[in-house]
PDB file of C-alpha atoms in Angstrom:
ATOM      1  CA  MET A   1      12.086   9.069  17.176  1.00  0.00           C
ATOM      2  CA  THR A   2       8.744  10.143  15.755  1.00  0.00           C
ATOM      3  CA  THR A   3       7.226   8.080  12.964  1.00  0.00           C
ATOM      4  CA  GLN A   4       7.808   9.795   9.625  1.00  0.00           C
ATOM      5  CA  VAL A   5       6.325   7.186   7.277  1.00  0.00           C
ATOM      6  CA  ILE A   6       3.544   4.651   7.708  1.00  0.00           C
ATOM      7  CA  VAL A   7       3.633   1.925   5.068  1.00  0.00           C
ATOM      8  CA  LEU A   8       0.373   0.027   4.600  1.00  0.00           C
ATOM      9  CA  ASN A   9       0.637  -3.184   2.600  1.00  0.00           C
ATOM     10  CA  GLY A  10      -2.358  -5.259   1.625  1.00  0.00           C
ATOM     11  CA  GLY A  11      -4.094  -6.796  -1.321  1.00  0.00           C
ATOM     12  CA  SER A  12      -6.555  -5.074  -3.572  1.00  0.00           C
ATOM     13  CA  SER A  13      -9.824  -4.147  -1.806  1.00  0.00           C
ATOM     14  CA  SER A  14      -8.381  -4.986   1.619  1.00  0.00           C
ATOM     15  CA  GLY A  15      -9.324  -1.549   2.972  1.00  0.00           C
ATOM     16  CA  LYS A  16      -6.027   0.343   2.794  1.00  0.00           C
ATOM     17  CA  SER A  17      -7.465   3.488   1.208  1.00  0.00           C
ATOM     18  CA  GLY A  18     -10.202   3.758   3.831  1.00  0.00           C
ATOM     19  CA  ILE A  19      -7.623   3.359   6.590  1.00  0.00           C
ATOM     20  CA  VAL A  20      -5.489   6.093   5.005  1.00  0.00           C
ATOM     21  CA  ARG A  21      -8.423   8.537   5.044  1.00  0.00           C
ATOM     22  CA  CYS A  22      -9.208   7.653   8.658  1.00  0.00           C
ATOM     23  CA  LEU A  23      -5.553   8.015   9.662  1.00  0.00           C
ATOM     24  CA  GLN A  24      -5.475  11.472   8.115  1.00  0.00           C
ATOM     25  CA  ALA A  25      -8.515  12.345  10.239  1.00  0.00           C
ATOM     26  CA  VAL A  26      -7.301  10.913  13.570  1.00  0.00           C
ATOM     27  CA  LEU A  27      -3.594  11.739  13.527  1.00  0.00           C
ATOM     28  CA  PRO A  28      -2.862  15.104  15.158  1.00  0.00           C
ATOM     29  CA  ASP A  29      -0.519  16.361  12.417  1.00  0.00           C
ATOM     30  CA  PRO A  30      -1.120  16.508   8.669  1.00  0.00           C
ATOM     31  CA  TRP A  31      -0.067  13.391   6.768  1.00  0.00           C
ATOM     32  CA  LEU A  32       0.186  13.057   2.979  1.00  0.00           C
ATOM     33  CA  ALA A  33      -1.183   9.976   1.222  1.00  0.00           C
ATOM     34  CA  ALA A  34       0.979   8.246  -1.379  1.00  0.00           C
ATOM     35  CA  ALA A  35      -0.956   5.443  -3.062  1.00  0.00           C
ATOM     36  CA  ILE A  36       0.268   2.996  -5.681  1.00  0.00           C
ATOM     37  CA  ASP A  37      -3.115   3.439  -7.389  1.00  0.00           C
ATOM     38  CA  SER A  38      -2.317   7.151  -7.828  1.00  0.00           C
ATOM     39  CA  LEU A  39       0.998   6.250  -9.437  1.00  0.00           C
ATOM     40  CA  VAL A  40      -0.746   3.901 -11.866  1.00  0.00           C
ATOM     41  CA  GLU A  41      -3.342   6.577 -12.689  1.00  0.00           C
ATOM     42  CA  ALA A  42      -0.577   9.143 -13.264  1.00  0.00           C
ATOM     43  CA  MET A  43       1.070   6.984 -15.920  1.00  0.00           C
ATOM     44  CA  PRO A  44       0.307   7.456 -19.571  1.00  0.00           C
ATOM     45  CA  ALA A  45      -2.446   5.212 -20.886  1.00  0.00           C
ATOM     46  CA  SER A  46       0.103   3.435 -23.073  1.00  0.00           C
ATOM     47  CA  LEU A  47       1.776   2.037 -19.931  1.00  0.00           C
ATOM     48  CA  ARG A  48      -1.482   0.919 -18.309  1.00  0.00           C
ATOM     49  CA  ALA A  49      -1.977  -1.962 -20.681  1.00  0.00           C
ATOM     50  CA  SER A  50       1.412  -2.956 -22.015  1.00  0.00           C
ATOM     51  CA  ASP A  51       4.201  -5.434 -21.381  1.00  0.00           C
ATOM     52  CA  ALA A  52       6.542  -2.559 -20.500  1.00  0.00           C
ATOM     53  CA  GLY A  53       4.095  -0.998 -18.042  1.00  0.00           C
ATOM     54  CA  ILE A  54       1.402  -2.633 -15.980  1.00  0.00           C
ATOM     55  CA  ALA A  55      -1.220  -4.980 -17.334  1.00  0.00           C
ATOM     56  CA  PHE A  56      -4.080  -6.756 -15.614  1.00  0.00           C
ATOM     57  CA  THR A  57      -5.070 -10.253 -16.711  1.00  0.00           C
ATOM     58  CA  ALA A  58      -8.670 -11.401 -17.068  1.00  0.00           C
ATOM     59  CA  GLU A  59      -8.225 -13.593 -13.957  1.00  0.00           C
ATOM     60  CA  GLY A  60      -7.058 -10.668 -11.801  1.00  0.00           C
ATOM     61  CA  GLY A  61      -3.314 -11.151 -12.186  1.00  0.00           C
ATOM     62  CA  VAL A  62      -0.934  -8.213 -12.505  1.00  0.00           C
ATOM     63  CA  ASN A  63       2.010  -8.161 -14.901  1.00  0.00           C
ATOM     64  CA  ILE A  64       4.720  -5.586 -14.231  1.00  0.00           C
ATOM     65  CA  GLY A  65       7.145  -4.428 -16.932  1.00  0.00           C
ATOM     66  CA  SER A  66      10.478  -2.640 -16.912  1.00  0.00           C
ATOM     67  CA  GLU A  67       9.093   0.850 -17.605  1.00  0.00           C
ATOM     68  CA  PHE A  68       6.668   0.520 -14.701  1.00  0.00           C
ATOM     69  CA  ARG A  69       9.490  -0.667 -12.410  1.00  0.00           C
ATOM     70  CA  ALA A  70      11.623   2.350 -13.359  1.00  0.00           C
ATOM     71  CA  LEU A  71       8.802   4.822 -12.676  1.00  0.00           C
ATOM     72  CA  GLU A  72       7.851   3.019  -9.471  1.00  0.00           C
ATOM     73  CA  ALA A  73      11.464   3.287  -8.234  1.00  0.00           C
ATOM     74  CA  ALA A  74      11.459   7.026  -8.945  1.00  0.00           C
ATOM     75  CA  TRP A  75       8.112   7.362  -7.133  1.00  0.00           C
ATOM     76  CA  ARG A  76       9.455   5.520  -4.074  1.00  0.00           C
ATOM     77  CA  GLU A  77      12.494   7.811  -3.974  1.00  0.00           C
ATOM     78  CA  GLY A  78      10.181  10.830  -4.309  1.00  0.00           C
ATOM     79  CA  VAL A  79       8.052   9.646  -1.388  1.00  0.00           C
ATOM     80  CA  ALA A  80      11.218   9.182   0.681  1.00  0.00           C
ATOM     81  CA  ALA A  81      12.438  12.661  -0.303  1.00  0.00           C
ATOM     82  CA  MET A  82       9.156  14.197   0.884  1.00  0.00           C
ATOM     83  CA  ALA A  83       9.558  12.467   4.248  1.00  0.00           C
ATOM     84  CA  ARG A  84      13.190  13.586   4.511  1.00  0.00           C
ATOM     85  CA  ALA A  85      12.036  17.148   3.763  1.00  0.00           C
ATOM     86  CA  GLY A  86       9.687  17.019   6.759  1.00  0.00           C
ATOM     87  CA  ALA A  87       6.379  15.746   5.385  1.00  0.00           C
ATOM     88  CA  ARG A  88       4.741  12.833   7.156  1.00  0.00           C
ATOM     89  CA  VAL A  89       3.624  10.264   4.595  1.00  0.00           C
ATOM     90  CA  ILE A  90       1.253   7.302   4.589  1.00  0.00           C
ATOM     91  CA  VAL A  91       2.106   4.846   1.811  1.00  0.00           C
ATOM     92  CA  ASP A  92      -0.710   2.674   0.432  1.00  0.00           C
ATOM     93  CA  ASP A  93       0.930  -0.136  -1.543  1.00  0.00           C
ATOM     94  CA  VAL A  94       0.447  -3.706  -2.741  1.00  0.00           C
ATOM     95  CA  PHE A  95       3.620  -5.785  -2.303  1.00  0.00           C
ATOM     96  CA  LEU A  96       3.114  -8.109  -5.263  1.00  0.00           C
ATOM     97  CA  GLY A  97       6.676  -9.332  -4.701  1.00  0.00           C
ATOM     98  CA  GLY A  98       6.188  -9.858  -0.962  1.00  0.00           C
ATOM     99  CA  ALA A  99       9.510  -9.515   0.873  1.00  0.00           C
ATOM    100  CA  ALA A 100      11.314  -8.235  -2.253  1.00  0.00           C
ATOM    101  CA  SER A 101       8.818  -5.361  -2.497  1.00  0.00           C
ATOM    102  CA  GLN A 102       9.355  -4.493   1.151  1.00  0.00           C
ATOM    103  CA  GLU A 103      13.129  -4.528   0.643  1.00  0.00           C
ATOM    104  CA  ARG A 104      12.833  -1.980  -2.168  1.00  0.00           C
ATOM    105  CA  TRP A 105      10.917   0.290   0.218  1.00  0.00           C
ATOM    106  CA  ARG A 106      13.441  -0.344   3.030  1.00  0.00           C
ATOM    107  CA  ARG A 107      16.270   0.848   0.794  1.00  0.00           C
ATOM    108  CA  ALA A 108      14.370   3.973  -0.280  1.00  0.00           C
ATOM    109  CA  LEU A 109      13.305   4.824   3.295  1.00  0.00           C
ATOM    110  CA  ALA A 110      16.684   4.121   4.919  1.00  0.00           C
ATOM    111  CA  GLY A 111      17.313   6.429   7.871  1.00  0.00           C
ATOM    112  CA  LEU A 112      13.631   7.310   8.330  1.00  0.00           C
ATOM    113  CA  ASP A 113      11.407   6.123  11.169  1.00  0.00           C
ATOM    114  CA  VAL A 114       8.923   3.806   9.440  1.00  0.00           C
ATOM    115  CA  LEU A 115       5.913   1.964  10.847  1.00  0.00           C
ATOM    116  CA  TRP A 116       5.253  -1.167   8.760  1.00  0.00           C
ATOM    117  CA  VAL A 117       1.585  -2.194   8.778  1.00  0.00           C
ATOM    118  CA  GLY A 118       0.038  -5.275   7.218  1.00  0.00           C
ATOM    119  CA  VAL A 119      -3.586  -4.811   6.178  1.00  0.00           C
ATOM    120  CA  ARG A 120      -5.240  -8.200   6.008  1.00  0.00           C
ATOM    121  CA  CYS A 121      -8.692  -9.154   4.804  1.00  0.00           C
ATOM    122  CA  GLU A 122     -10.144 -12.579   4.071  1.00  0.00           C
ATOM    123  CA  GLY A 123     -10.112 -13.196   0.330  1.00  0.00           C
ATOM    124  CA  THR A 124     -13.860 -13.783   0.100  1.00  0.00           C
ATOM    125  CA  VAL A 125     -14.637 -10.498   1.873  1.00  0.00           C
ATOM    126  CA  ALA A 126     -12.142  -8.579  -0.291  1.00  0.00           C
ATOM    127  CA  ALA A 127     -13.654 -10.212  -3.395  1.00  0.00           C
ATOM    128  CA  GLY A 128     -17.103  -8.966  -2.373  1.00  0.00           C
ATOM    129  CA  ARG A 129     -15.733  -5.448  -1.949  1.00  0.00           C
ATOM    130  CA  GLU A 130     -14.047  -5.750  -5.339  1.00  0.00           C
ATOM    131  CA  ILE A 131     -17.374  -6.528  -7.002  1.00  0.00           C
ATOM    132  CA  ALA A 132     -19.109  -3.677  -5.152  1.00  0.00           C
ATOM    133  CA  ARG A 133     -16.387  -1.214  -6.205  1.00  0.00           C
ATOM    134  CA  GLY A 134     -16.753  -2.095  -9.850  1.00  0.00           C
ATOM    135  CA  ASP A 135     -13.371  -0.608 -10.777  1.00  0.00           C
ATOM    136  CA  ARG A 136     -11.180  -3.697 -10.347  1.00  0.00           C
ATOM    137  CA  THR A 137     -10.662  -6.828 -12.358  1.00  0.00           C
ATOM    138  CA  GLN A 138     -12.530  -9.608 -10.606  1.00  0.00           C
ATOM    139  CA  GLY A 139     -10.166 -12.117  -9.057  1.00  0.00           C
ATOM    140  CA  MET A 140      -7.506  -9.575  -8.120  1.00  0.00           C
ATOM    141  CA  ALA A 141      -8.566  -9.299  -4.456  1.00  0.00           C
ATOM    142  CA  ALA A 142      -8.701 -13.050  -3.863  1.00  0.00           C
ATOM    143  CA  SER A 143      -5.377 -13.690  -5.617  1.00  0.00           C
ATOM    144  CA  GLN A 144      -3.580 -10.965  -3.642  1.00  0.00           C
ATOM    145  CA  ALA A 145      -5.110 -11.538  -0.183  1.00  0.00           C
ATOM    146  CA  GLU A 146      -2.233 -13.733   1.039  1.00  0.00           C
ATOM    147  CA  LEU A 147       0.360 -13.289  -1.727  1.00  0.00           C
ATOM    148  CA  VAL A 148       1.299  -9.719  -0.752  1.00  0.00           C
ATOM    149  CA  HIS A 149       2.144 -10.717   2.838  1.00  0.00           C
ATOM    150  CA  ARG A 150       4.579 -13.567   2.047  1.00  0.00           C
ATOM    151  CA  GLY A 151       7.867 -12.947   3.804  1.00  0.00           C
ATOM    152  CA  VAL A 152       6.938  -9.407   4.859  1.00  0.00           C
ATOM    153  CA  ALA A 153       7.812  -8.267   8.400  1.00  0.00           C
ATOM    154  CA  TYR A 154       5.405  -5.888  10.128  1.00  0.00           C
ATOM    155  CA  ASP A 155       5.386  -3.771  13.260  1.00  0.00           C
ATOM    156  CA  LEU A 156       1.610  -4.111  13.367  1.00  0.00           C
ATOM    157  CA  GLU A 157      -1.108  -5.995  11.516  1.00  0.00           C
ATOM    158  CA  VAL A 158      -4.773  -5.072  11.231  1.00  0.00           C
ATOM    159  CA  ASP A 159      -7.567  -7.143   9.745  1.00  0.00           C
ATOM    160  CA  THR A 160     -10.442  -5.384   8.020  1.00  0.00           C
ATOM    161  CA  THR A 161     -12.476  -8.562   7.577  1.00  0.00           C
ATOM    162  CA  HIS A 162     -14.573  -7.672  10.636  1.00  0.00           C
ATOM    163  CA  THR A 163     -12.951  -4.428  11.840  1.00  0.00           C
ATOM    164  CA  GLU A 164     -13.890  -0.975  10.552  1.00  0.00           C
ATOM    165  CA  SER A 165     -11.297   1.306   8.961  1.00  0.00           C
ATOM    166  CA  LEU A 166     -11.585   3.830  11.777  1.00  0.00           C
ATOM    167  CA  ASP A 167     -10.785   1.219  14.433  1.00  0.00           C
ATOM    168  CA  CYS A 168      -7.823   0.026  12.382  1.00  0.00           C
ATOM    169  CA  ALA A 169      -6.632   3.611  11.986  1.00  0.00           C
ATOM    170  CA  ARG A 170      -6.868   4.210  15.724  1.00  0.00           C
ATOM    171  CA  ALA A 171      -4.758   1.108  16.392  1.00  0.00           C
ATOM    172  CA  ILE A 172      -2.157   2.322  13.903  1.00  0.00           C
ATOM    173  CA  ALA A 173      -2.200   5.884  15.255  1.00  0.00           C
ATOM    174  CA  ALA A 174      -1.545   4.518  18.755  1.00  0.00           C
ATOM    175  CA  ARG A 175       1.739   3.043  17.453  1.00  0.00           C
ATOM    176  CA  THR A 176       3.070   6.276  15.944  1.00  0.00           C
ATOM    177  CA  GLY A 177       5.503   8.278  18.060  1.00  0.00           C
TER     178      GLY A 177
END
């Protein structure tokens, strides 16, 4: 079977978005990008700083509420529906719940050919990228660097600590059918 969905999981500032752009450039067919950051940006401002939505602590923690979870579940099902309709999709996500987050995706993507990719990056390197970006709460990258991988099973892992996004994308592309 040909890969229909590539799921990239990694902490904040680990390099997932850069890999997505490179994958879109190196893969022979068109692939859509579905990023958790885009979902957050699509939410009303009232949910981007509330107990019901998503809130970021001063130390870089992330608190998820029930309204966010409901919209996230609908988003996951929408991504799966696009893949079932014939679109190839690259998911850029942060599994804050580790294995439980992956299981939610597994249920949504049931019956599809999925390539599970862990995007690793040393916490200190990700923290430096976080500072350079300027659009993240400091501490988020370091706190998520290992947390998001706990209990998650991958088909492939890449490490952006010392490897460029394009090289990571080529390794991933080589694993798609």
